[in-house]
Coordinates of N, CA and C in Angstrom, one line a residue:
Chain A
X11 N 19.6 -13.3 -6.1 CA 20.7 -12.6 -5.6 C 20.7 -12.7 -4.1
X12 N 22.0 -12.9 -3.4 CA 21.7 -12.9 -2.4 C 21.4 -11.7 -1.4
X13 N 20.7 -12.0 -0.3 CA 20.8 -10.5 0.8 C 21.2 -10.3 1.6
X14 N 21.1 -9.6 2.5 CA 21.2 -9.6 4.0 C 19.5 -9.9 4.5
X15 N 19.4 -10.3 5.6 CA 18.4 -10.4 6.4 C 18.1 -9.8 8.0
X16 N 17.4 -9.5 8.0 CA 17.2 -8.9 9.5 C 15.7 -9.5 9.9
X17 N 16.0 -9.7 11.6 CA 14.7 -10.4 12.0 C 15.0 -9.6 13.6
X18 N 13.5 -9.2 14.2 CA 12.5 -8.9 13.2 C 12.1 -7.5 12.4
X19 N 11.2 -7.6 11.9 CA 11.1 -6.3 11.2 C 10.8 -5.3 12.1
X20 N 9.9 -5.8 13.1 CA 9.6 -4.2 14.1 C 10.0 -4.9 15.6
X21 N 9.7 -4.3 16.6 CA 10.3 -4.7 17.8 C 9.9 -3.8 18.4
X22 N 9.0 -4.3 19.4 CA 8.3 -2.8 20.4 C 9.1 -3.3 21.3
X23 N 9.6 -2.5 22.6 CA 10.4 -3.3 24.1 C 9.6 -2.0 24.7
X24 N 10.0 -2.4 26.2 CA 10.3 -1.6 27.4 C 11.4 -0.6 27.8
X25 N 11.0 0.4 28.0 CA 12.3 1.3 28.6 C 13.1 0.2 29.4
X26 N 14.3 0.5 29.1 CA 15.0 -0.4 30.3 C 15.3 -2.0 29.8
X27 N 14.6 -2.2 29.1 CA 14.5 -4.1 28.7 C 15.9 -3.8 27.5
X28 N 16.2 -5.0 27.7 CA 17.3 -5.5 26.8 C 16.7 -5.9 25.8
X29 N 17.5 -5.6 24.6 CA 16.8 -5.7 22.7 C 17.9 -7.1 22.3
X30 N 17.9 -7.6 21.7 CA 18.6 -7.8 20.8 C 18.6 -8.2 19.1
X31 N 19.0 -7.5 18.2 CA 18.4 -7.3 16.9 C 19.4 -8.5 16.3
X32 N 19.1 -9.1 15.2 CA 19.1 -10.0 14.6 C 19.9 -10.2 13.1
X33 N 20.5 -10.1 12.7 CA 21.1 -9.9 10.9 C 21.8 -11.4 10.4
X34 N 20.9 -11.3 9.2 CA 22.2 -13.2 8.8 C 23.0 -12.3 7.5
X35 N 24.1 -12.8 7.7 CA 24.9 -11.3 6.7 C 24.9 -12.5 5.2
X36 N 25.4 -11.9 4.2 CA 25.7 -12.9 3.2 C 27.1 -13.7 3.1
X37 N 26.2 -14.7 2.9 CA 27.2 -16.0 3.6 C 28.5 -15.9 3.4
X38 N 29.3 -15.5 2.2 CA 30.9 -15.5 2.0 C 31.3 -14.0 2.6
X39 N 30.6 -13.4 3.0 CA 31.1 -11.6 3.7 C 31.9 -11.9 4.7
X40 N 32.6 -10.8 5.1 CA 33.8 -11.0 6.6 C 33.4 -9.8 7.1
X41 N 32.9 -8.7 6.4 CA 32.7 -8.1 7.2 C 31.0 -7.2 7.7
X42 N 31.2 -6.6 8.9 CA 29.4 -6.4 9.5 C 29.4 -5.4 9.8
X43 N 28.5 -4.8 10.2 CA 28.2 -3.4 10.3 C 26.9 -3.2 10.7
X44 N 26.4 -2.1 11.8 CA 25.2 -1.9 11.9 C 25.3 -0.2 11.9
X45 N 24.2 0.2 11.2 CA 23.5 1.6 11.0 C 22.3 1.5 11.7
X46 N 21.5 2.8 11.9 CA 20.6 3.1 12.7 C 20.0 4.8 11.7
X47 N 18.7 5.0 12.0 CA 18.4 5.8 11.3 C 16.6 6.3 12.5
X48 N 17.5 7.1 13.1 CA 16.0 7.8 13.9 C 15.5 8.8 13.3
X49 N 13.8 8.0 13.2 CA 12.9 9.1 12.4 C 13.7 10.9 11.9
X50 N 13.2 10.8 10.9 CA 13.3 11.9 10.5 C 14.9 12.7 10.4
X51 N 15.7 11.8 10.5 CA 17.1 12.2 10.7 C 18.1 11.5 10.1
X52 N 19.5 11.7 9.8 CA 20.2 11.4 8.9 C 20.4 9.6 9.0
X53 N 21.2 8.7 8.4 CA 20.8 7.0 8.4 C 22.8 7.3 9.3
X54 N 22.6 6.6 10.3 CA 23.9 7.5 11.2 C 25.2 5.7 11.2
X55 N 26.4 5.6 10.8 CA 27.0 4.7 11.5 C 27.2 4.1 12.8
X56 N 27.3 3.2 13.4 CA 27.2 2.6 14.8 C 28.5 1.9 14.8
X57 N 28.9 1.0 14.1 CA 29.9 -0.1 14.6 C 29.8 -0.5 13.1
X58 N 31.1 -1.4 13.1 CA 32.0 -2.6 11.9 C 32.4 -3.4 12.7
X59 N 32.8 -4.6 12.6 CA 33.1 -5.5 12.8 C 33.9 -6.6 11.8
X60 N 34.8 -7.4 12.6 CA 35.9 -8.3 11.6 C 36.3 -8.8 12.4
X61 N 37.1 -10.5 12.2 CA 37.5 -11.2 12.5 C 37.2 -11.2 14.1
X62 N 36.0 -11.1 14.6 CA 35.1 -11.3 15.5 C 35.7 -10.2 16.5
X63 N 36.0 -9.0 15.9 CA 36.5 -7.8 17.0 C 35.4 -6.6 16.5
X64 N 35.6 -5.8 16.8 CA 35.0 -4.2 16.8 C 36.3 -3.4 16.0
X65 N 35.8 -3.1 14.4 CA 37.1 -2.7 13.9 C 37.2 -0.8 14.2
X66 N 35.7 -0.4 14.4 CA 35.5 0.6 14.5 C 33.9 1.3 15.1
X67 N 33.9 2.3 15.5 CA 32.4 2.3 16.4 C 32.4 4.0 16.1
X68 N 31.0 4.5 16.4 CA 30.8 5.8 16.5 C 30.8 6.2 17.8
X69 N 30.6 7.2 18.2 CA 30.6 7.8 19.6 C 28.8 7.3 20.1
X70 N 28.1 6.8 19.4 CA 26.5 6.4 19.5 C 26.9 5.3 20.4
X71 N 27.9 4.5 20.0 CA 28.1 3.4 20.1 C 28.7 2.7 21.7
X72 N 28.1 3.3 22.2 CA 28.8 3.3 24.0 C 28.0 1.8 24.5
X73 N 28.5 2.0 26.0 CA 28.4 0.1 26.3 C 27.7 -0.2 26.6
X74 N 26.2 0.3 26.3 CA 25.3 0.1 26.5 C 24.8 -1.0 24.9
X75 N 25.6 -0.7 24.2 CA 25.1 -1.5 22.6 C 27.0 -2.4 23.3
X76 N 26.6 -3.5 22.1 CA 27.8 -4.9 21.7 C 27.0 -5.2 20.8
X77 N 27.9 -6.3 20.3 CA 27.5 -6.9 18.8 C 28.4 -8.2 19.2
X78 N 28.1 -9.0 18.3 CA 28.3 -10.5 18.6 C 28.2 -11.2 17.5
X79 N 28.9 -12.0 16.8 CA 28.9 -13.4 16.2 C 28.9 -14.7 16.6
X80 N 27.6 -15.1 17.2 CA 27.7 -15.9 17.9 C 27.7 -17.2 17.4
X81 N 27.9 -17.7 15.8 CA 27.8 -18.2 15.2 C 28.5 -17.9 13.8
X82 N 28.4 -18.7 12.7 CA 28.9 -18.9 11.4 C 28.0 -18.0 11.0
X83 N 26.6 -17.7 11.1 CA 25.6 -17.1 10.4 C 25.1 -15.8 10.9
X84 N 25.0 -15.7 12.1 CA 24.2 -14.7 12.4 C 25.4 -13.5 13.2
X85 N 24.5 -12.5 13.0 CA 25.6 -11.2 13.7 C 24.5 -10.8 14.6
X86 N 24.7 -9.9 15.7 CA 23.5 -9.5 16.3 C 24.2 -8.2 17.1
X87 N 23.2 -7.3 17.3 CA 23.0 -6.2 18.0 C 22.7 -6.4 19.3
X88 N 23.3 -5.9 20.5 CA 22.1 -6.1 21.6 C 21.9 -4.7 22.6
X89 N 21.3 -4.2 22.6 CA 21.2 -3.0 23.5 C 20.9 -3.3 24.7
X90 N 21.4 -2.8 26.0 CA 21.0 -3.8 27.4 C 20.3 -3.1 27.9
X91 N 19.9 -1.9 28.3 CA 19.0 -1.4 28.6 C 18.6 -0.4 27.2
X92 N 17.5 -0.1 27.2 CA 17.1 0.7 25.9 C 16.5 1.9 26.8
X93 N 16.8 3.0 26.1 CA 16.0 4.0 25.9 C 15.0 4.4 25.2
X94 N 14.2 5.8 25.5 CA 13.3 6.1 24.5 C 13.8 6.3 23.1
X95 N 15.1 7.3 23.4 CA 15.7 7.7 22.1 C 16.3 6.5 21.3
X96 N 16.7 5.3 21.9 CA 17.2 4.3 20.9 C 16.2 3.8 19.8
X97 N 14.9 4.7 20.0 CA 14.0 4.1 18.8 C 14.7 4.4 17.8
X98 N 14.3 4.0 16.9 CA 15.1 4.0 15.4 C 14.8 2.6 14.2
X99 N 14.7 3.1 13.1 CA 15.4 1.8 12.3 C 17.1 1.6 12.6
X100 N 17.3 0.3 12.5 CA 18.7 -0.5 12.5 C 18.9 -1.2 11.6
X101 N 19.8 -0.7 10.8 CA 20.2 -1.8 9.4 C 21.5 -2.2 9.2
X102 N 21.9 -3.4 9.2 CA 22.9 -4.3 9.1 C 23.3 -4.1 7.9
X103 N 24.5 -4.3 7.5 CA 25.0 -4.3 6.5 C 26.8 -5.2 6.2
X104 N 26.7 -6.2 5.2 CA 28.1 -7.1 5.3 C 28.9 -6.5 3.6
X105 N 30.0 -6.9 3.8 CA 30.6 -7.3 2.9 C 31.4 -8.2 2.5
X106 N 31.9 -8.4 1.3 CA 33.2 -9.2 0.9 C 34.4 -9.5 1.4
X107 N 34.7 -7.6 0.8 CA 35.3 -7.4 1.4 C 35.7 -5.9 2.2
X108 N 37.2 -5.2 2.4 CA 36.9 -3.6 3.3 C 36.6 -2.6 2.0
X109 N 35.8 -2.3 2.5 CA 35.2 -1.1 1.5 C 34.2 -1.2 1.4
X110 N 33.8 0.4 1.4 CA 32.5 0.8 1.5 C 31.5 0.6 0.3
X111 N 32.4 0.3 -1.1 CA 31.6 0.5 -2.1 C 31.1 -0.7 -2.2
X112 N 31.1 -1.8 -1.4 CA 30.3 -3.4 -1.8 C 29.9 -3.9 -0.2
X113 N 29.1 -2.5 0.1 CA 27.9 -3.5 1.3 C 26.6 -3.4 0.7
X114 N 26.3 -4.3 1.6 CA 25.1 -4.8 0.8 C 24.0 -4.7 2.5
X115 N 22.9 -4.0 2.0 CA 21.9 -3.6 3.2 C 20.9 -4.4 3.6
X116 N 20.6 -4.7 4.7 CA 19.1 -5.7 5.2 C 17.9 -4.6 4.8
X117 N 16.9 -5.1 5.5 CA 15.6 -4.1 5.1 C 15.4 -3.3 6.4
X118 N 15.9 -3.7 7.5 CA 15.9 -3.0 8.6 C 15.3 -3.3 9.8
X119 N 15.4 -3.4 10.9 CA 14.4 -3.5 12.3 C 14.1 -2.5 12.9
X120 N 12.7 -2.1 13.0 CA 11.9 -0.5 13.6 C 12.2 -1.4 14.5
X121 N 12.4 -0.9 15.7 CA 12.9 -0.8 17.2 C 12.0 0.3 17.6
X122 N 10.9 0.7 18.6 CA 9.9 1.3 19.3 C 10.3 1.0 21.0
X123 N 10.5 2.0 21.4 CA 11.0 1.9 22.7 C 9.9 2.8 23.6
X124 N 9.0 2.3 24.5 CA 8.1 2.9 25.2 C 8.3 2.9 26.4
Chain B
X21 N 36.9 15.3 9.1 CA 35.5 15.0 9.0 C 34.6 15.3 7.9
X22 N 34.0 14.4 7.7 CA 32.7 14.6 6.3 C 31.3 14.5 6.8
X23 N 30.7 15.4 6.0 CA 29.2 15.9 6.1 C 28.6 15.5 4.7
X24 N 27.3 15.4 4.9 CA 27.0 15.5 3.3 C 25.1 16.0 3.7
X25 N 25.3 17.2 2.3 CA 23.9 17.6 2.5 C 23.0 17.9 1.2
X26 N 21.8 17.3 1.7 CA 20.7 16.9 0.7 C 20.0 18.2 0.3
X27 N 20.1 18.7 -0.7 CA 19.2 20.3 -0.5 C 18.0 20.3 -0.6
X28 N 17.2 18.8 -0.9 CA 15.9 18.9 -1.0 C 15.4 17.5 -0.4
X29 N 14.6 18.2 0.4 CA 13.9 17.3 1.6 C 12.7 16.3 0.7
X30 N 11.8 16.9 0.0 CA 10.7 16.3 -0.5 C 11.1 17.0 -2.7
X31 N 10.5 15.9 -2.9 CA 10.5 16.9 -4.8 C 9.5 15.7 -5.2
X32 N 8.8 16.5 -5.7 CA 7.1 15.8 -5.8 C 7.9 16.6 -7.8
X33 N 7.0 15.2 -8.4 CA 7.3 15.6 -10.2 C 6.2 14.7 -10.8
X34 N 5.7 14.9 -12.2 CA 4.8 14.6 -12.3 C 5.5 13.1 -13.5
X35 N 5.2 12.0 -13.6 CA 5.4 11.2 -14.5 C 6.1 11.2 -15.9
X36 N 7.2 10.8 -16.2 CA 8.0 11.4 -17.4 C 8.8 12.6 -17.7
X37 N 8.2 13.5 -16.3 CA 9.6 14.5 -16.2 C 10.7 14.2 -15.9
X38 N 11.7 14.8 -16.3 CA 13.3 14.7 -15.6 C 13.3 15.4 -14.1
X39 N 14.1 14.6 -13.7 CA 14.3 14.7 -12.2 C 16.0 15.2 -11.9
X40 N 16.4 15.9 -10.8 CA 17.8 16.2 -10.3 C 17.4 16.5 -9.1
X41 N 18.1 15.3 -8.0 CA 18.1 15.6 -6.4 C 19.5 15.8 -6.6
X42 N 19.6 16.8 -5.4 CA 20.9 17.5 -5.4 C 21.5 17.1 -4.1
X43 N 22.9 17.1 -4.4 CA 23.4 16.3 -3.2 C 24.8 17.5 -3.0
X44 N 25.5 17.6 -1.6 CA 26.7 18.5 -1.7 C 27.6 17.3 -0.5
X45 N 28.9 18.0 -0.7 CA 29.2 17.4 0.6 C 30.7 18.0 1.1
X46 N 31.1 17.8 2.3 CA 32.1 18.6 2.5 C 33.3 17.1 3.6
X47 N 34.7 17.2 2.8 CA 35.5 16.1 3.3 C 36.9 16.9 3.3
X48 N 37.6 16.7 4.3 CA 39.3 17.1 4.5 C 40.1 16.0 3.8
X49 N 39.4 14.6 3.1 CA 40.1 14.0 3.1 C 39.3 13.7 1.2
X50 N 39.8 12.9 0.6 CA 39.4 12.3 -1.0 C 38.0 11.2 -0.1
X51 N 36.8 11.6 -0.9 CA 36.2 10.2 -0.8 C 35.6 10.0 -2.1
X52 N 34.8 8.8 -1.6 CA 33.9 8.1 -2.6 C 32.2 8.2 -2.1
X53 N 31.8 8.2 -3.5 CA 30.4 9.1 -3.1 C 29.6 8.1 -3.4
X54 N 28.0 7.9 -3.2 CA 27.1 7.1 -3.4 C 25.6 7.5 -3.7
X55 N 24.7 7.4 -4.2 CA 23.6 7.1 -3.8 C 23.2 5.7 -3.7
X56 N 22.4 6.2 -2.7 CA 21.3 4.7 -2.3 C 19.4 5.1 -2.4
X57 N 19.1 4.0 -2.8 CA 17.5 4.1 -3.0 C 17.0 3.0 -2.2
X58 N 15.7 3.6 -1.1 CA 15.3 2.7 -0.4 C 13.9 2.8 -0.9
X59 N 13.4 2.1 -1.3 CA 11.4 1.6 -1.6 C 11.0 1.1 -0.1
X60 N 9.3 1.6 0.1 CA 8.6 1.7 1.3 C 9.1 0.3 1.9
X61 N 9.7 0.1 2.8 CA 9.8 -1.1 3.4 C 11.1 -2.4 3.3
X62 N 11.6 -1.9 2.7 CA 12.6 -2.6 1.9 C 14.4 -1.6 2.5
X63 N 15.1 -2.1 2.3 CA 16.9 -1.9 2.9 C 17.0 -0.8 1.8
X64 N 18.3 -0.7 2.1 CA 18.9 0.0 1.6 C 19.4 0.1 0.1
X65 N 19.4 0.5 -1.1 CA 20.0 -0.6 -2.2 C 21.0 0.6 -3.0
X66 N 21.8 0.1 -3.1 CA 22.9 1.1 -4.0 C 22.2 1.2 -5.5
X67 N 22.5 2.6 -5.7 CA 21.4 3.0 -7.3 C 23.0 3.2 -7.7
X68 N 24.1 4.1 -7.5 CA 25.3 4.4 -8.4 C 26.4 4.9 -7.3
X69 N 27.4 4.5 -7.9 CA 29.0 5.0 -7.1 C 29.7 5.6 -8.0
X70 N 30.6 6.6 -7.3 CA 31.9 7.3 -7.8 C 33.0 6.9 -7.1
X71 N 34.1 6.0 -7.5 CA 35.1 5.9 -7.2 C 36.2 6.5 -7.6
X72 N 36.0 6.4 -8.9 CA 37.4 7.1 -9.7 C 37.1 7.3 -11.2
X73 N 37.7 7.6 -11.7 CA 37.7 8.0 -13.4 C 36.8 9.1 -13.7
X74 N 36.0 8.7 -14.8 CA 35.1 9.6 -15.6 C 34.1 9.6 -14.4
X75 N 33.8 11.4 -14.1 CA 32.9 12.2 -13.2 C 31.4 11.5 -13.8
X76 N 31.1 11.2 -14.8 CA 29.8 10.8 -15.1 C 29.7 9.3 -14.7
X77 N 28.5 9.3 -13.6 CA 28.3 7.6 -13.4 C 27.2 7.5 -13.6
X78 N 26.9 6.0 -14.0 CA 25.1 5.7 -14.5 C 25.1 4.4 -13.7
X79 N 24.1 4.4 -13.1 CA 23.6 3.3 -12.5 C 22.2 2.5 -13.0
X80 N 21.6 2.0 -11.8 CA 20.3 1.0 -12.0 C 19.0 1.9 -12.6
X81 N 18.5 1.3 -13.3 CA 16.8 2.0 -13.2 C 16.8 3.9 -14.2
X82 N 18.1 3.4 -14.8 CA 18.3 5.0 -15.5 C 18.6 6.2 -15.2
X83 N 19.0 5.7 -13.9 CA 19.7 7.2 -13.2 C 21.1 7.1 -13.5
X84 N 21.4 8.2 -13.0 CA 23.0 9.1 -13.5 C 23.5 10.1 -12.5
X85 N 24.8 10.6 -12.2 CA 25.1 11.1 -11.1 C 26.1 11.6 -11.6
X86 N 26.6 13.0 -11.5 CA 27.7 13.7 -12.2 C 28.8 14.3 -10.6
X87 N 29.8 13.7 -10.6 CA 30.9 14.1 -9.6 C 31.2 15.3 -10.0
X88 N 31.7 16.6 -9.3 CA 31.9 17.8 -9.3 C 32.3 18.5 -8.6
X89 N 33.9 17.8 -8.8 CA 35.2 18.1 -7.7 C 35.2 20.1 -7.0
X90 N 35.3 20.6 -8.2 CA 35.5 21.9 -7.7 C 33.8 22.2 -7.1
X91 N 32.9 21.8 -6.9 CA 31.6 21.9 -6.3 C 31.2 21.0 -5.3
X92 N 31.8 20.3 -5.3 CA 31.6 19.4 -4.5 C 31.0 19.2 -4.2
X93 N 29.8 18.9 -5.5 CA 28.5 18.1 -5.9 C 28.4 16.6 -5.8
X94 N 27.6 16.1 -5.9 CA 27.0 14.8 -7.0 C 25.5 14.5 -7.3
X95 N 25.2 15.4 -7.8 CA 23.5 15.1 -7.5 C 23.3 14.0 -8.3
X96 N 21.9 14.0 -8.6 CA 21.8 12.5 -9.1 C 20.4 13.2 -9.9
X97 N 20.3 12.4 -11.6 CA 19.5 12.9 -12.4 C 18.9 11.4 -13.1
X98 N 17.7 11.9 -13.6 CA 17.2 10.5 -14.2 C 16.0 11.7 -15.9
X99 N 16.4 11.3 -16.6 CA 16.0 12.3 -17.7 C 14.1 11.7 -17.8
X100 N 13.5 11.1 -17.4 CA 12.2 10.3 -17.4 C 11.9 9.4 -16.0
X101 N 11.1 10.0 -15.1 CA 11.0 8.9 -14.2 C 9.5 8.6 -14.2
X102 N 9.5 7.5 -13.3 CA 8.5 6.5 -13.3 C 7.8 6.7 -12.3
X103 N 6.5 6.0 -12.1 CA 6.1 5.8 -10.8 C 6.5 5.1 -9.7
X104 N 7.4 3.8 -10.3 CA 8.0 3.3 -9.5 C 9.2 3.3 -8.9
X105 N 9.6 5.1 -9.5 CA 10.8 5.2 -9.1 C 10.6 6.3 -7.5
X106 N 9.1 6.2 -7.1 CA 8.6 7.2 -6.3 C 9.5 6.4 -5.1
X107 N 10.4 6.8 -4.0 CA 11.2 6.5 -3.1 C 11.9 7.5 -2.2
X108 N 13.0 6.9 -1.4 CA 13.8 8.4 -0.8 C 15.1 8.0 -1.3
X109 N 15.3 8.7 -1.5 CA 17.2 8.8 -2.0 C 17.9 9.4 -1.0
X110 N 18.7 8.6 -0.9 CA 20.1 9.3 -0.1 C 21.4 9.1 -0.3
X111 N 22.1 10.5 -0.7 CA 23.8 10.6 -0.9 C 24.4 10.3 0.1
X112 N 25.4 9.6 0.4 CA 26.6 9.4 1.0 C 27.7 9.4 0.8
X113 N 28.9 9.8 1.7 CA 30.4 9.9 1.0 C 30.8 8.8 2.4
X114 N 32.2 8.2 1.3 CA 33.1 7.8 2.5 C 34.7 7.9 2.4
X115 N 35.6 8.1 3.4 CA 36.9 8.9 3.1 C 37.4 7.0 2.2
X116 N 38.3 7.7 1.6 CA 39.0 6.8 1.1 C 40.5 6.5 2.2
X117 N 40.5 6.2 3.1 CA 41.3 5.9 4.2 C 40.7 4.2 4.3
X118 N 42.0 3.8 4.6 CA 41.9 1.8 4.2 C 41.3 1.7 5.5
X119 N 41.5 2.2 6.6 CA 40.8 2.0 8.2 C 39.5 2.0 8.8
X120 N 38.8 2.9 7.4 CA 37.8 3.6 7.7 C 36.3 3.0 6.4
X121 N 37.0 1.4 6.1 CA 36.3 1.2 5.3 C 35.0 0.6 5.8
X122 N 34.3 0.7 4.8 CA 32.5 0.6 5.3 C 31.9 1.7 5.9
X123 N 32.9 2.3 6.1 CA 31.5 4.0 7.1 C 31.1 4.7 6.3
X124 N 30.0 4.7 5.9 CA 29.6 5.4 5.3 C 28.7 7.0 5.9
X125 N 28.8 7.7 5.5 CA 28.2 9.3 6.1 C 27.1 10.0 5.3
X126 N 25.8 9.7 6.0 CA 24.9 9.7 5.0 C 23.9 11.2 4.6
X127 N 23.6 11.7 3.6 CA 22.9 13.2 3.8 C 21.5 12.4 4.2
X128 N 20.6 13.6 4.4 CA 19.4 13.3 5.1 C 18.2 13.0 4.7
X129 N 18.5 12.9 3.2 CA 17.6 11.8 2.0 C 16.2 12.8 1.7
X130 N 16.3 12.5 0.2 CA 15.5 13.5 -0.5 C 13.7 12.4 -1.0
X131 N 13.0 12.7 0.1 CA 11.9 12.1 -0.8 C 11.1 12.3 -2.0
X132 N 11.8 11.4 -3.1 CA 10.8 11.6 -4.6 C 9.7 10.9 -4.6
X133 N 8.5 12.2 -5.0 CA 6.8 11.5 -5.2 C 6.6 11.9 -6.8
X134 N 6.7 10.4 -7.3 CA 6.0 10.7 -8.8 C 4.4 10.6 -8.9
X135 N 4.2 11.2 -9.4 CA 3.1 11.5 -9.7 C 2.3 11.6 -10.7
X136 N 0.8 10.6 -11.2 CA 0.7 10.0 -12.6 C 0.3 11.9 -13.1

């Protein structure tokens, strides 16, 4: 079956250092999406994405995060300075097509911000 | 706006019991509801959806999820679980608005510990 993929699985940075997280979506999907889920607290939306724009974003989602298809394959997250609080799991997620009921989830990148 | 809330944080059950995590949620608009099952280490994986029709939906692995408009439930029940069904579950809703597809709004996920 196919999946999503995310690389890497964990990611320790520096306060302040620039992240950039990783997702290869499944190959016929149009559309991306990244979630986030800090310890202990609800799995929260961040951003969608399509036809290489920002179809929609949460208020989480300020200019401190972009996203990018910099390629046929890969989608990527990049946070330019990180904070403590941006620790969290990050889970990518594509589809076919719009709608919520056919994304399909990566395994996630723990992101550790010290 | 939609919320959705998990009424049980942890539910520890012993092997072959029946199980029901309880899910609620509160929306101004129609949505579609979900659970998802995530195992230690591993994404996210859809266990069952409610879109439309018959309130009873059955998904993967023998669970079942009963939609419950005037309650504005969906908990999710499995009549025998397993050990390997030991995981966290989490309900989610999302509006049925064509603009707003993919967001999903997730409750705060109920950890099931089976136990032999």
């Amino acid at each position: 079956e196919p999946e999503v993929t995310q690389t890497p699985s964990h990611q320790v940075t520096q306060m302040g250092q620039e992240v950039i997280l990783r997702c290869v979506p499944i190959s016929n999907h149009l559309y991306f999406y990244w979630y986030r889920q800090i310890l202990g607290q609800k799995v929260e939306f961040l951003v969608s994405f399509y036809n290489n724009e920002i179809s929609e974003k949460s208020e989480i989602f300020d200019d401190q995060f972009s996203v990018e298809r910099p390629d046929g394959s890969n989608f990527t997250l990049k946070i330019r300075s990180t904070k403590l609080e941006d620790s969290a799991m990050y889970f990518c997620a594509s589809s076919a097509d719009r709608g919520s009921e056919k994304l399909f989830f990566g395994s996630g990148t723990q992101l550790s911000v010290l | 706006a939609q919320s959705v809330t998990q009424l049980d944080s942890q539910v520890p059950v012993f092997e072959e019991a029946p199980v029901e995590l309880r899910c609620n949620y509160s929306s101004s608009v129609s949505v579609y509801l979900f659970w998802y099952v995530q195992y230690p280490n591993q994404g996210l994986q859809l266990l069952l959806k409610y879109l439309s029709g018959s309130t009873l939906v059955k998904g993967i692995n023998g669970f079942e999820a009963e939609f419950n408009k005037s309650q504005t439930s969906f908990h999710l029940r499995k009549p025998s679980v397993h050990i390997s069904d030991t995981a966290e579950y989490f309900c989610a809703v999302s509006p049925k608005i064509y603009n707003q597809g993919g967001k999903l709004i997730f409750g705060q996920g109920t950890e099931l510990s089976v136990k032999p």
